């Protein structure tokens, strides 16, 4: 890996508010625990968690330009500006920080939406971001309990809750989120703990 965890923490701190940095530390700790529990690479989980929100407060227009002109994936901007920091974070981690590990980059890229066929590290970060200790919203305790029993069930629950949240607010749902939910739903065992 091109960047150490200490270097990543220092870099991230410059891009985030104090509250978001605290969230990042919570995601890191949760990702490490989940990685250990489910057999994911702990060093990759730690780095992905540290870097996942690095672009959270970057200029929206700049991020729109990146997804359109650098990534050639304008769909990220069509479903709300809240999603832009994920693909832009992966782009930043690769281009600016030298992260080349595909698993880490995918985990960062899809931590907001999920996707069908998520790898283990992607699931770890997706769930860790959802359940980290600073999170306070209806359903988070159930998600935490599910994460103790089944990473897939926790992913499926988080995806479903996210879609309910967006539907209640009459907001668009990114196709990757729907695809991810459908994939988990079809998968035997993901729903057994709900």
mmCIF file of N, CA and C in Angstrom, residues 50-187:
data_model
loop_
_atom_site.group_PDB
_atom_site.id
_atom_site.type_symbol
_atom_site.label_atom_id
_atom_site.label_comp_id
_atom_site.label_asym_id
_atom_site.label_seq_id
_atom_site.Cartn_x
_atom_site.Cartn_y
_atom_site.Cartn_z
ATOM 1 N N UNK A 50 -10.633 4.542 6.886
ATOM 2 C CA UNK A 50 -10.044 5.860 7.116
ATOM 3 C C UNK A 50 -10.294 6.784 5.925
ATOM 4 N N UNK A 51 -10.190 6.247 4.728
ATOM 5 C CA UNK A 51 -10.268 7.074 3.520
ATOM 6 C C UNK A 51 -11.675 7.238 2.953
ATOM 7 N N UNK A 52 -12.659 6.507 3.471
ATOM 8 C CA UNK A 52 -13.953 6.424 2.774
ATOM 9 C C UNK A 52 -14.654 7.765 2.584
ATOM 10 N N UNK A 53 -14.482 8.701 3.503
ATOM 11 C CA UNK A 53 -15.171 9.995 3.404
ATOM 12 C C UNK A 53 -14.234 11.154 3.072
ATOM 13 N N UNK A 54 -13.076 10.868 2.540
ATOM 14 C CA UNK A 54 -12.076 11.915 2.328
ATOM 15 C C UNK A 54 -12.594 13.061 1.453
ATOM 16 N N UNK A 55 -13.497 12.775 0.547
ATOM 17 C CA UNK A 55 -14.026 13.817 -0.350
ATOM 18 C C UNK A 55 -15.387 14.347 0.091
ATOM 19 N N UNK A 56 -15.819 14.002 1.271
ATOM 20 C CA UNK A 56 -17.165 14.356 1.742
ATOM 21 C C UNK A 56 -17.455 15.852 1.604
ATOM 22 N N UNK A 57 -16.472 16.688 1.869
ATOM 23 C CA UNK A 57 -16.694 18.136 1.847
ATOM 24 C C UNK A 57 -15.981 18.825 0.677
ATOM 25 N N UNK A 58 -15.598 18.055 -0.308
ATOM 26 C CA UNK A 58 -14.996 18.674 -1.490
ATOM 27 C C UNK A 58 -16.070 19.413 -2.284
ATOM 28 N N UNK A 59 -15.635 20.336 -3.096
ATOM 29 C CA UNK A 59 -16.541 21.153 -3.895
ATOM 30 C C UNK A 59 -17.412 20.274 -4.801
ATOM 31 N N UNK A 60 -18.716 20.483 -4.725
ATOM 32 C CA UNK A 60 -19.669 19.657 -5.481
ATOM 33 C C UNK A 60 -19.426 19.765 -6.981
ATOM 34 N N UNK A 61 -19.190 20.971 -7.463
ATOM 35 C CA UNK A 61 -18.974 21.148 -8.903
ATOM 36 C C UNK A 61 -17.725 20.414 -9.370
ATOM 37 N N UNK A 62 -16.689 20.449 -8.556
ATOM 38 C CA UNK A 62 -15.460 19.724 -8.887
ATOM 39 C C UNK A 62 -15.726 18.223 -8.939
ATOM 40 N N UNK A 63 -16.489 17.722 -7.978
ATOM 41 C CA UNK A 63 -16.809 16.293 -7.965
ATOM 42 C C UNK A 63 -17.695 15.914 -9.152
ATOM 43 N N UNK A 64 -18.637 16.796 -9.497
ATOM 44 C CA UNK A 64 -19.470 16.548 -10.681
ATOM 45 C C UNK A 64 -18.585 16.434 -11.923
ATOM 46 N N UNK A 65 -17.598 17.309 -12.002
ATOM 47 C CA UNK A 65 -16.672 17.282 -13.136
ATOM 48 C C UNK A 65 -15.881 15.973 -13.168
ATOM 49 N N UNK A 66 -15.463 15.501 -12.016
ATOM 50 C CA UNK A 66 -14.694 14.250 -11.947
ATOM 51 C C UNK A 66 -15.530 13.069 -12.426
ATOM 52 N N UNK A 67 -16.765 12.947 -11.924
ATOM 53 C CA UNK A 67 -17.571 11.787 -12.334
ATOM 54 C C UNK A 67 -17.954 11.858 -13.811
ATOM 55 N N UNK A 68 -18.118 13.072 -14.337
ATOM 56 C CA UNK A 68 -18.466 13.223 -15.755
ATOM 57 C C UNK A 68 -17.257 13.044 -16.666
ATOM 58 N N UNK A 69 -16.193 13.770 -16.364
ATOM 59 C CA UNK A 69 -15.088 13.876 -17.312
ATOM 60 C C UNK A 69 -13.878 12.986 -17.036
ATOM 61 N N UNK A 70 -13.702 12.559 -15.811
ATOM 62 C CA UNK A 70 -12.577 11.671 -15.471
ATOM 63 C C UNK A 70 -13.036 10.225 -15.371
ATOM 64 N N UNK A 71 -14.154 10.007 -14.686
ATOM 65 C CA UNK A 71 -14.663 8.641 -14.517
ATOM 66 C C UNK A 71 -15.625 8.244 -15.632
ATOM 67 N N UNK A 72 -16.162 9.230 -16.336
ATOM 68 C CA UNK A 72 -17.148 8.995 -17.405
ATOM 69 C C UNK A 72 -18.350 8.214 -16.879
ATOM 70 N N UNK A 73 -18.783 8.581 -15.666
ATOM 71 C CA UNK A 73 -19.935 7.962 -15.021
ATOM 72 C C UNK A 73 -20.835 9.052 -14.431
ATOM 73 N N UNK A 74 -21.493 9.822 -15.302
ATOM 74 C CA UNK A 74 -22.292 10.947 -14.817
ATOM 75 C C UNK A 74 -23.469 10.538 -13.931
ATOM 76 N N UNK A 75 -23.832 9.257 -13.974
ATOM 77 C CA UNK A 75 -24.970 8.797 -13.169
ATOM 78 C C UNK A 75 -24.791 9.090 -11.679
ATOM 79 N N UNK A 76 -23.541 9.163 -11.207
ATOM 80 C CA UNK A 76 -23.326 9.444 -9.785
ATOM 81 C C UNK A 76 -23.939 10.777 -9.377
ATOM 82 N N UNK A 77 -23.902 11.740 -10.255
ATOM 83 C CA UNK A 77 -24.446 13.052 -9.945
ATOM 84 C C UNK A 77 -25.933 13.180 -10.193
ATOM 85 N N UNK A 78 -26.515 12.180 -10.827
ATOM 86 C CA UNK A 78 -27.932 12.244 -11.166
ATOM 87 C C UNK A 78 -28.844 11.782 -10.032
ATOM 88 N N UNK A 79 -28.256 11.222 -8.981
ATOM 89 C CA UNK A 79 -29.051 10.675 -7.875
ATOM 90 C C UNK A 79 -28.785 11.401 -6.558
ATOM 91 N N UNK A 80 -28.300 12.617 -6.650
ATOM 92 C CA UNK A 80 -28.074 13.428 -5.457
ATOM 93 C C UNK A 80 -26.598 13.638 -5.189
ATOM 94 N N UNK A 81 -26.277 14.834 -4.755
ATOM 95 C CA UNK A 81 -24.876 15.191 -4.496
ATOM 96 C C UNK A 81 -24.258 14.399 -3.351
ATOM 97 N N UNK A 82 -25.085 13.816 -2.489
ATOM 98 C CA UNK A 82 -24.581 13.042 -1.345
ATOM 99 C C UNK A 82 -23.757 11.833 -1.777
ATOM 100 N N UNK A 83 -23.975 11.351 -2.989
ATOM 101 C CA UNK A 83 -23.274 10.151 -3.449
ATOM 102 C C UNK A 83 -21.909 10.449 -4.062
ATOM 103 N N UNK A 84 -21.682 11.679 -4.454
ATOM 104 C CA UNK A 84 -20.483 12.030 -5.227
ATOM 105 C C UNK A 84 -19.180 11.709 -4.499
ATOM 106 N N UNK A 85 -19.173 11.861 -3.182
ATOM 107 C CA UNK A 85 -17.913 11.700 -2.464
ATOM 108 C C UNK A 85 -17.373 10.269 -2.501
ATOM 109 N N UNK A 86 -18.239 9.280 -2.789
ATOM 110 C CA UNK A 86 -17.777 7.894 -2.801
ATOM 111 C C UNK A 86 -16.903 7.590 -4.025
ATOM 112 N N UNK A 87 -17.413 7.764 -5.251
ATOM 113 C CA UNK A 87 -16.521 7.520 -6.385
ATOM 114 C C UNK A 87 -15.364 8.510 -6.432
ATOM 115 N N UNK A 88 -15.604 9.746 -6.016
ATOM 116 C CA UNK A 88 -14.520 10.738 -5.997
ATOM 117 C C UNK A 88 -13.477 10.391 -4.941
ATOM 118 N N UNK A 89 -13.923 9.815 -3.841
ATOM 119 C CA UNK A 89 -12.985 9.370 -2.808
ATOM 120 C C UNK A 89 -12.069 8.269 -3.310
ATOM 121 N N UNK A 90 -12.640 7.321 -4.051
ATOM 122 C CA UNK A 90 -11.822 6.252 -4.628
ATOM 123 C C UNK A 90 -10.840 6.831 -5.653
ATOM 124 N N UNK A 91 -11.322 7.761 -6.457
ATOM 125 C CA UNK A 91 -10.475 8.416 -7.455
ATOM 126 C C UNK A 91 -9.327 9.172 -6.764
ATOM 127 N N UNK A 92 -9.664 9.913 -5.716
ATOM 128 C CA UNK A 92 -8.664 10.680 -4.966
ATOM 129 C C UNK A 92 -7.637 9.740 -4.322
ATOM 130 N N UNK A 93 -8.143 8.661 -3.703
ATOM 131 C CA UNK A 93 -7.244 7.713 -3.035
ATOM 132 C C UNK A 93 -6.249 7.111 -4.023
ATOM 133 N N UNK A 94 -6.739 6.813 -5.214
ATOM 134 C CA UNK A 94 -5.860 6.217 -6.228
ATOM 135 C C UNK A 94 -4.912 7.239 -6.828
ATOM 136 N N UNK A 95 -5.451 8.383 -7.249
ATOM 137 C CA UNK A 95 -4.646 9.358 -7.991
ATOM 138 C C UNK A 95 -3.755 10.223 -7.107
ATOM 139 N N UNK A 96 -4.268 10.604 -5.950
ATOM 140 C CA UNK A 96 -3.517 11.527 -5.095
ATOM 141 C C UNK A 96 -2.711 10.825 -3.998
ATOM 142 N N UNK A 97 -3.203 9.671 -3.552
ATOM 143 C CA UNK A 97 -2.553 9.004 -2.416
ATOM 144 C C UNK A 97 -1.858 7.707 -2.802
ATOM 145 N N UNK A 98 -1.985 7.317 -4.071
ATOM 146 C CA UNK A 98 -1.271 6.144 -4.555
ATOM 147 C C UNK A 98 -1.850 4.801 -4.148
ATOM 148 N N UNK A 99 -3.100 4.773 -3.725
ATOM 149 C CA UNK A 99 -3.728 3.501 -3.354
ATOM 150 C C UNK A 99 -4.060 2.749 -4.644
ATOM 151 N N UNK A 100 -3.533 1.562 -4.784
ATOM 152 C CA UNK A 100 -3.753 0.768 -6.003
ATOM 153 C C UNK A 100 -4.570 -0.488 -5.737
ATOM 154 N N UNK A 101 -4.791 -0.817 -4.485
ATOM 155 C CA UNK A 101 -5.497 -2.051 -4.148
ATOM 156 C C UNK A 101 -6.960 -1.976 -4.596
ATOM 157 N N UNK A 102 -7.356 -2.899 -5.465
ATOM 158 C CA UNK A 102 -8.695 -2.887 -6.047
ATOM 159 C C UNK A 102 -9.777 -3.043 -4.979
ATOM 160 N N UNK A 103 -9.551 -3.901 -3.992
ATOM 161 C CA UNK A 103 -10.553 -4.127 -2.944
ATOM 162 C C UNK A 103 -10.822 -2.851 -2.146
ATOM 163 N N UNK A 104 -9.768 -2.145 -1.803
ATOM 164 C CA UNK A 104 -9.909 -0.898 -1.050
ATOM 165 C C UNK A 104 -10.656 0.139 -1.886
ATOM 166 N N UNK A 105 -10.271 0.273 -3.146
ATOM 167 C CA UNK A 105 -10.900 1.266 -4.011
ATOM 168 C C UNK A 105 -12.378 0.954 -4.244
ATOM 169 N N UNK A 106 -12.726 -0.309 -4.425
ATOM 170 C CA UNK A 106 -14.129 -0.689 -4.592
ATOM 171 C C UNK A 106 -14.931 -0.418 -3.322
ATOM 172 N N UNK A 107 -14.331 -0.719 -2.170
ATOM 173 C CA UNK A 107 -15.034 -0.487 -0.904
ATOM 174 C C UNK A 107 -15.350 0.997 -0.728
ATOM 175 N N UNK A 108 -14.394 1.857 -1.027
ATOM 176 C CA UNK A 108 -14.622 3.296 -0.928
ATOM 177 C C UNK A 108 -15.674 3.732 -1.950
ATOM 178 N N UNK A 109 -15.532 3.265 -3.162
ATOM 179 C CA UNK A 109 -16.399 3.670 -4.279
ATOM 180 C C UNK A 109 -17.878 3.360 -4.033
ATOM 181 N N UNK A 110 -18.147 2.227 -3.396
ATOM 182 C CA UNK A 110 -19.535 1.793 -3.236
ATOM 183 C C UNK A 110 -20.031 1.834 -1.791
ATOM 184 N N UNK A 111 -19.358 2.591 -0.940
ATOM 185 C CA UNK A 111 -19.779 2.584 0.471
ATOM 186 C C UNK A 111 -21.105 3.305 0.699
ATOM 187 N N UNK A 112 -21.540 4.131 -0.241
ATOM 188 C CA UNK A 112 -22.829 4.816 -0.080
ATOM 189 C C UNK A 112 -23.982 4.040 -0.703
ATOM 190 N N UNK A 113 -23.717 3.342 -1.786
ATOM 191 C CA UNK A 113 -24.796 2.689 -2.536
ATOM 192 C C UNK A 113 -24.829 1.183 -2.369
ATOM 193 N N UNK A 114 -23.683 0.579 -2.086
ATOM 194 C CA UNK A 114 -23.577 -0.865 -2.239
ATOM 195 C C UNK A 114 -23.611 -1.198 -3.717
ATOM 196 N N UNK A 115 -23.529 -2.484 -4.025
ATOM 197 C CA UNK A 115 -23.651 -2.939 -5.413
ATOM 198 C C UNK A 115 -23.877 -4.438 -5.391
ATOM 199 N N UNK A 116 -24.427 -4.964 -6.470
ATOM 200 C CA UNK A 116 -24.570 -6.416 -6.593
ATOM 201 C C UNK A 116 -23.180 -7.039 -6.667
ATOM 202 N N UNK A 117 -23.000 -8.154 -6.010
ATOM 203 C CA UNK A 117 -21.714 -8.845 -6.052
ATOM 204 C C UNK A 117 -20.639 -8.212 -5.200
ATOM 205 N N UNK A 118 -21.023 -7.546 -4.129
ATOM 206 C CA UNK A 118 -20.040 -6.919 -3.244
ATOM 207 C C UNK A 118 -19.065 -7.957 -2.692
ATOM 208 N N UNK A 119 -17.798 -7.582 -2.658
ATOM 209 C CA UNK A 119 -16.791 -8.423 -2.024
ATOM 210 C C UNK A 119 -16.835 -8.254 -0.509
ATOM 211 N N UNK A 120 -16.079 -9.083 0.181
ATOM 212 C CA UNK A 120 -16.084 -9.069 1.638
ATOM 213 C C UNK A 120 -15.687 -7.714 2.207
ATOM 214 N N UNK A 121 -14.645 -7.120 1.675
ATOM 215 C CA UNK A 121 -14.201 -5.822 2.182
ATOM 216 C C UNK A 121 -15.249 -4.739 1.942
ATOM 217 N N UNK A 122 -15.909 -4.788 0.795
ATOM 218 C CA UNK A 122 -16.988 -3.841 0.506
ATOM 219 C C UNK A 122 -18.110 -3.963 1.530
ATOM 220 N N UNK A 123 -18.476 -5.188 1.858
ATOM 221 C CA UNK A 123 -19.533 -5.420 2.849
ATOM 222 C C UNK A 123 -19.110 -4.898 4.221
ATOM 223 N N UNK A 124 -17.874 -5.158 4.580
ATOM 224 C CA UNK A 124 -17.362 -4.705 5.881
ATOM 225 C C UNK A 124 -17.462 -3.189 5.993
ATOM 226 N N UNK A 125 -16.993 -2.466 4.989
ATOM 227 C CA UNK A 125 -17.034 -1.000 5.048
ATOM 228 C C UNK A 125 -18.462 -0.485 4.985
ATOM 229 N N UNK A 126 -19.282 -1.072 4.133
ATOM 230 C CA UNK A 126 -20.673 -0.648 3.993
ATOM 231 C C UNK A 126 -21.400 -0.747 5.339
ATOM 232 N N UNK A 127 -21.235 -1.863 6.009
ATOM 233 C CA UNK A 127 -21.905 -2.067 7.303
ATOM 234 C C UNK A 127 -21.256 -1.205 8.382
ATOM 235 N N UNK A 128 -19.947 -1.137 8.409
ATOM 236 C CA UNK A 128 -19.258 -0.332 9.421
ATOM 237 C C UNK A 128 -19.689 1.131 9.349
ATOM 238 N N UNK A 129 -19.819 1.652 8.147
ATOM 239 C CA UNK A 129 -20.259 3.040 7.960
ATOM 240 C C UNK A 129 -21.683 3.225 8.485
ATOM 241 N N UNK A 130 -22.489 2.207 8.373
ATOM 242 C CA UNK A 130 -23.893 2.274 8.784
ATOM 243 C C UNK A 130 -24.067 2.158 10.302
ATOM 244 N N UNK A 131 -23.237 1.336 10.949
ATOM 245 C CA UNK A 131 -23.483 1.009 12.371
ATOM 246 C C UNK A 131 -22.465 1.585 13.344
ATOM 247 N N UNK A 132 -21.493 2.334 12.871
ATOM 248 C CA UNK A 132 -20.445 2.810 13.793
ATOM 249 C C UNK A 132 -21.084 3.491 15.009
ATOM 250 N N UNK A 133 -20.382 3.482 16.158
ATOM 251 C CA UNK A 133 -20.993 3.862 17.438
ATOM 252 C C UNK A 133 -21.597 5.264 17.519
ATOM 253 N N UNK A 134 -21.165 6.174 16.660
ATOM 254 C CA UNK A 134 -21.698 7.543 16.705
ATOM 255 C C UNK A 134 -23.011 7.704 15.951
ATOM 256 N N UNK A 135 -23.420 6.668 15.240
ATOM 257 C CA UNK A 135 -24.667 6.729 14.484
ATOM 258 C C UNK A 135 -25.863 6.646 15.436
ATOM 259 N N UNK A 136 -26.849 7.515 15.205
ATOM 260 C CA UNK A 136 -28.078 7.526 16.004
ATOM 261 C C UNK A 136 -29.258 7.715 15.060
ATOM 262 N N UNK A 137 -29.966 6.658 14.748
ATOM 263 C CA UNK A 137 -31.169 6.764 13.922
ATOM 264 C C UNK A 137 -32.015 5.510 14.162
ATOM 265 N N UNK A 138 -33.294 5.575 13.868
ATOM 266 C CA UNK A 138 -34.151 4.410 14.068
ATOM 267 C C UNK A 138 -33.660 3.211 13.250
ATOM 268 N N UNK A 139 -33.502 2.086 13.905
ATOM 269 C CA UNK A 139 -33.071 0.876 13.225
ATOM 270 C C UNK A 139 -31.600 0.561 13.367
ATOM 271 N N UNK A 140 -30.799 1.500 13.864
ATOM 272 C CA UNK A 140 -29.357 1.247 13.927
ATOM 273 C C UNK A 140 -29.029 0.128 14.914
ATOM 274 N N UNK A 141 -29.787 0.038 16.009
ATOM 275 C CA UNK A 141 -29.521 -1.035 16.977
ATOM 276 C C UNK A 141 -29.814 -2.402 16.370
ATOM 277 N N UNK A 142 -30.886 -2.485 15.591
ATOM 278 C CA UNK A 142 -31.192 -3.748 14.918
ATOM 279 C C UNK A 142 -30.090 -4.103 13.920
ATOM 280 N N UNK A 143 -29.598 -3.104 13.201
ATOM 281 C CA UNK A 143 -28.504 -3.340 12.253
ATOM 282 C C UNK A 143 -27.258 -3.836 12.991
ATOM 283 N N UNK A 144 -26.977 -3.261 14.151
ATOM 284 C CA UNK A 144 -25.814 -3.704 14.936
ATOM 285 C C UNK A 144 -25.964 -5.159 15.375
ATOM 286 N N UNK A 145 -27.160 -5.517 15.799
ATOM 287 C CA UNK A 145 -27.401 -6.905 16.216
ATOM 288 C C UNK A 145 -27.252 -7.852 15.028
ATOM 289 N N UNK A 146 -27.792 -7.462 13.888
ATOM 290 C CA UNK A 146 -27.664 -8.290 12.691
ATOM 291 C C UNK A 146 -26.203 -8.477 12.302
ATOM 292 N N UNK A 147 -25.413 -7.419 12.440
ATOM 293 C CA UNK A 147 -23.994 -7.487 12.074
ATOM 294 C C UNK A 147 -23.226 -8.489 12.936
ATOM 295 N N UNK A 148 -23.718 -8.737 14.133
ATOM 296 C CA UNK A 148 -23.080 -9.736 15.000
ATOM 297 C C UNK A 148 -23.335 -11.152 14.505
ATOM 298 N N UNK A 149 -24.424 -11.342 13.755
ATOM 299 C CA UNK A 149 -24.837 -12.676 13.316
ATOM 300 C C UNK A 149 -24.524 -12.971 11.851
ATOM 301 N N UNK A 150 -24.687 -11.954 11.004
ATOM 302 C CA UNK A 150 -24.532 -12.165 9.562
ATOM 303 C C UNK A 150 -24.241 -10.843 8.872
ATOM 304 N N UNK A 151 -23.092 -10.770 8.225
ATOM 305 C CA UNK A 151 -22.720 -9.562 7.492
ATOM 306 C C UNK A 151 -23.691 -9.321 6.336
ATOM 307 N N UNK A 152 -24.103 -10.391 5.662
ATOM 308 C CA UNK A 152 -25.042 -10.256 4.551
ATOM 309 C C UNK A 152 -26.396 -9.742 5.030
ATOM 310 N N UNK A 153 -26.867 -10.256 6.152
ATOM 311 C CA UNK A 153 -28.156 -9.787 6.679
ATOM 312 C C UNK A 153 -28.077 -8.313 7.052
ATOM 313 N N UNK A 154 -26.944 -7.893 7.627
ATOM 314 C CA UNK A 154 -26.770 -6.483 7.979
ATOM 315 C C UNK A 154 -26.740 -5.609 6.732
ATOM 316 N N UNK A 155 -26.070 -6.072 5.682
ATOM 317 C CA UNK A 155 -26.050 -5.335 4.415
ATOM 318 C C UNK A 155 -27.457 -5.190 3.856
ATOM 319 N N UNK A 156 -28.177 -6.288 3.827
ATOM 320 C CA UNK A 156 -29.524 -6.293 3.262
ATOM 321 C C UNK A 156 -30.434 -5.346 4.045
ATOM 322 N N UNK A 157 -30.336 -5.393 5.361
ATOM 323 C CA UNK A 157 -31.140 -4.519 6.218
ATOM 324 C C UNK A 157 -30.799 -3.053 5.949
ATOM 325 N N UNK A 158 -29.509 -2.726 5.888
ATOM 326 C CA UNK A 158 -29.082 -1.344 5.658
ATOM 327 C C UNK A 158 -29.558 -0.845 4.295
ATOM 328 N N UNK A 159 -29.482 -1.691 3.300
ATOM 329 C CA UNK A 159 -29.951 -1.308 1.960
ATOM 330 C C UNK A 159 -31.452 -1.037 1.974
ATOM 331 N N UNK A 160 -32.197 -1.915 2.612
ATOM 332 C CA UNK A 160 -33.651 -1.747 2.671
ATOM 333 C C UNK A 160 -34.025 -0.474 3.424
ATOM 334 N N UNK A 161 -33.361 -0.241 4.551
ATOM 335 C CA UNK A 161 -33.651 0.958 5.339
ATOM 336 C C UNK A 161 -33.298 2.231 4.566
ATOM 337 N N UNK A 162 -32.208 2.177 3.824
ATOM 338 C CA UNK A 162 -31.799 3.320 3.012
ATOM 339 C C UNK A 162 -32.856 3.614 1.949
ATOM 340 N N UNK A 163 -33.360 2.564 1.315
ATOM 341 C CA UNK A 163 -34.388 2.774 0.296
ATOM 342 C C UNK A 163 -35.672 3.329 0.910
ATOM 343 N N UNK A 164 -36.066 2.821 2.070
ATOM 344 C CA UNK A 164 -37.241 3.370 2.764
ATOM 345 C C UNK A 164 -37.036 4.854 3.068
ATOM 346 N N UNK A 165 -35.861 5.193 3.564
ATOM 347 C CA UNK A 165 -35.520 6.574 3.903
ATOM 348 C C UNK A 165 -35.678 7.476 2.681
ATOM 349 N N UNK A 166 -35.124 7.046 1.551
ATOM 350 C CA UNK A 166 -35.194 7.844 0.326
ATOM 351 C C UNK A 166 -36.615 7.917 -0.218
ATOM 352 N N UNK A 167 -37.341 6.819 -0.149
ATOM 353 C CA UNK A 167 -38.731 6.818 -0.608
ATOM 354 C C UNK A 167 -39.589 7.769 0.226
ATOM 355 N N UNK A 168 -39.392 7.748 1.530
ATOM 356 C CA UNK A 168 -40.149 8.636 2.418
ATOM 357 C C UNK A 168 -39.915 10.104 2.078
ATOM 358 N N UNK A 169 -38.725 10.405 1.589
ATOM 359 C CA UNK A 169 -38.376 11.783 1.257
ATOM 360 C C UNK A 169 -38.563 12.091 -0.222
ATOM 361 N N UNK A 170 -39.157 11.139 -0.934
ATOM 362 C CA UNK A 170 -39.413 11.301 -2.375
ATOM 363 C C UNK A 170 -38.130 11.635 -3.134
ATOM 364 N N UNK A 171 -37.056 10.908 -2.784
ATOM 365 C CA UNK A 171 -35.772 11.093 -3.444
ATOM 366 C C UNK A 171 -35.463 9.890 -4.320
ATOM 367 N N UNK A 172 -34.622 10.117 -5.311
ATOM 368 C CA UNK A 172 -34.225 9.045 -6.214
ATOM 369 C C UNK A 172 -33.358 8.012 -5.492
ATOM 370 N N UNK A 173 -33.466 6.778 -5.933
ATOM 371 C CA UNK A 173 -32.644 5.693 -5.404
ATOM 372 C C UNK A 173 -31.680 5.263 -6.505
ATOM 373 N N UNK A 174 -30.401 5.261 -6.186
ATOM 374 C CA UNK A 174 -29.397 4.893 -7.180
ATOM 375 C C UNK A 174 -29.602 3.433 -7.594
ATOM 376 N N UNK A 175 -29.487 3.122 -8.892
ATOM 377 C CA UNK A 175 -29.679 1.743 -9.364
ATOM 378 C C UNK A 175 -28.760 0.722 -8.689
ATOM 379 N N UNK A 176 -27.565 1.135 -8.292
ATOM 380 C CA UNK A 176 -26.653 0.202 -7.609
ATOM 381 C C UNK A 176 -27.248 -0.267 -6.277
ATOM 382 N N UNK A 177 -27.964 0.614 -5.597
ATOM 383 C CA UNK A 177 -28.593 0.252 -4.326
ATOM 384 C C UNK A 177 -29.682 -0.784 -4.546
ATOM 385 N N UNK A 178 -30.494 -0.558 -5.553
ATOM 386 C CA UNK A 178 -31.558 -1.513 -5.882
ATOM 387 C C UNK A 178 -30.953 -2.852 -6.306
ATOM 388 N N UNK A 179 -29.937 -2.815 -7.138
ATOM 389 C CA UNK A 179 -29.275 -4.047 -7.579
ATOM 390 C C UNK A 179 -28.656 -4.802 -6.408
ATOM 391 N N UNK A 180 -28.045 -4.061 -5.505
ATOM 392 C CA UNK A 180 -27.441 -4.695 -4.330
ATOM 393 C C UNK A 180 -28.500 -5.373 -3.478
ATOM 394 N N UNK A 181 -29.581 -4.666 -3.229
ATOM 395 C CA UNK A 181 -30.657 -5.253 -2.427
ATOM 396 C C UNK A 181 -31.205 -6.511 -3.097
ATOM 397 N N UNK A 182 -31.480 -6.441 -4.387
ATOM 398 C CA UNK A 182 -32.010 -7.590 -5.113
ATOM 399 C C UNK A 182 -31.057 -8.781 -5.039
ATOM 400 N N UNK A 183 -29.769 -8.510 -5.162
ATOM 401 C CA UNK A 183 -28.777 -9.591 -5.112
ATOM 402 C C UNK A 183 -28.772 -10.257 -3.736
ATOM 403 N N UNK A 184 -28.812 -9.462 -2.673
ATOM 404 C CA UNK A 184 -28.849 -10.037 -1.329
ATOM 405 C C UNK A 184 -30.156 -10.787 -1.081
ATOM 406 N N UNK A 185 -31.244 -10.227 -1.584
ATOM 407 C CA UNK A 185 -32.545 -10.842 -1.379
ATOM 408 C C UNK A 185 -32.615 -12.223 -2.037
ATOM 409 N N UNK A 186 -32.023 -12.333 -3.220
ATOM 410 C CA UNK A 186 -32.007 -13.607 -3.932
ATOM 411 C C UNK A 186 -31.085 -14.625 -3.270
ATOM 412 N N UNK A 187 -30.124 -14.121 -2.538
ATOM 413 C CA UNK A 187 -29.116 -14.981 -1.926
ATOM 414 C C UNK A 187 -29.695 -15.660 -0.684
#
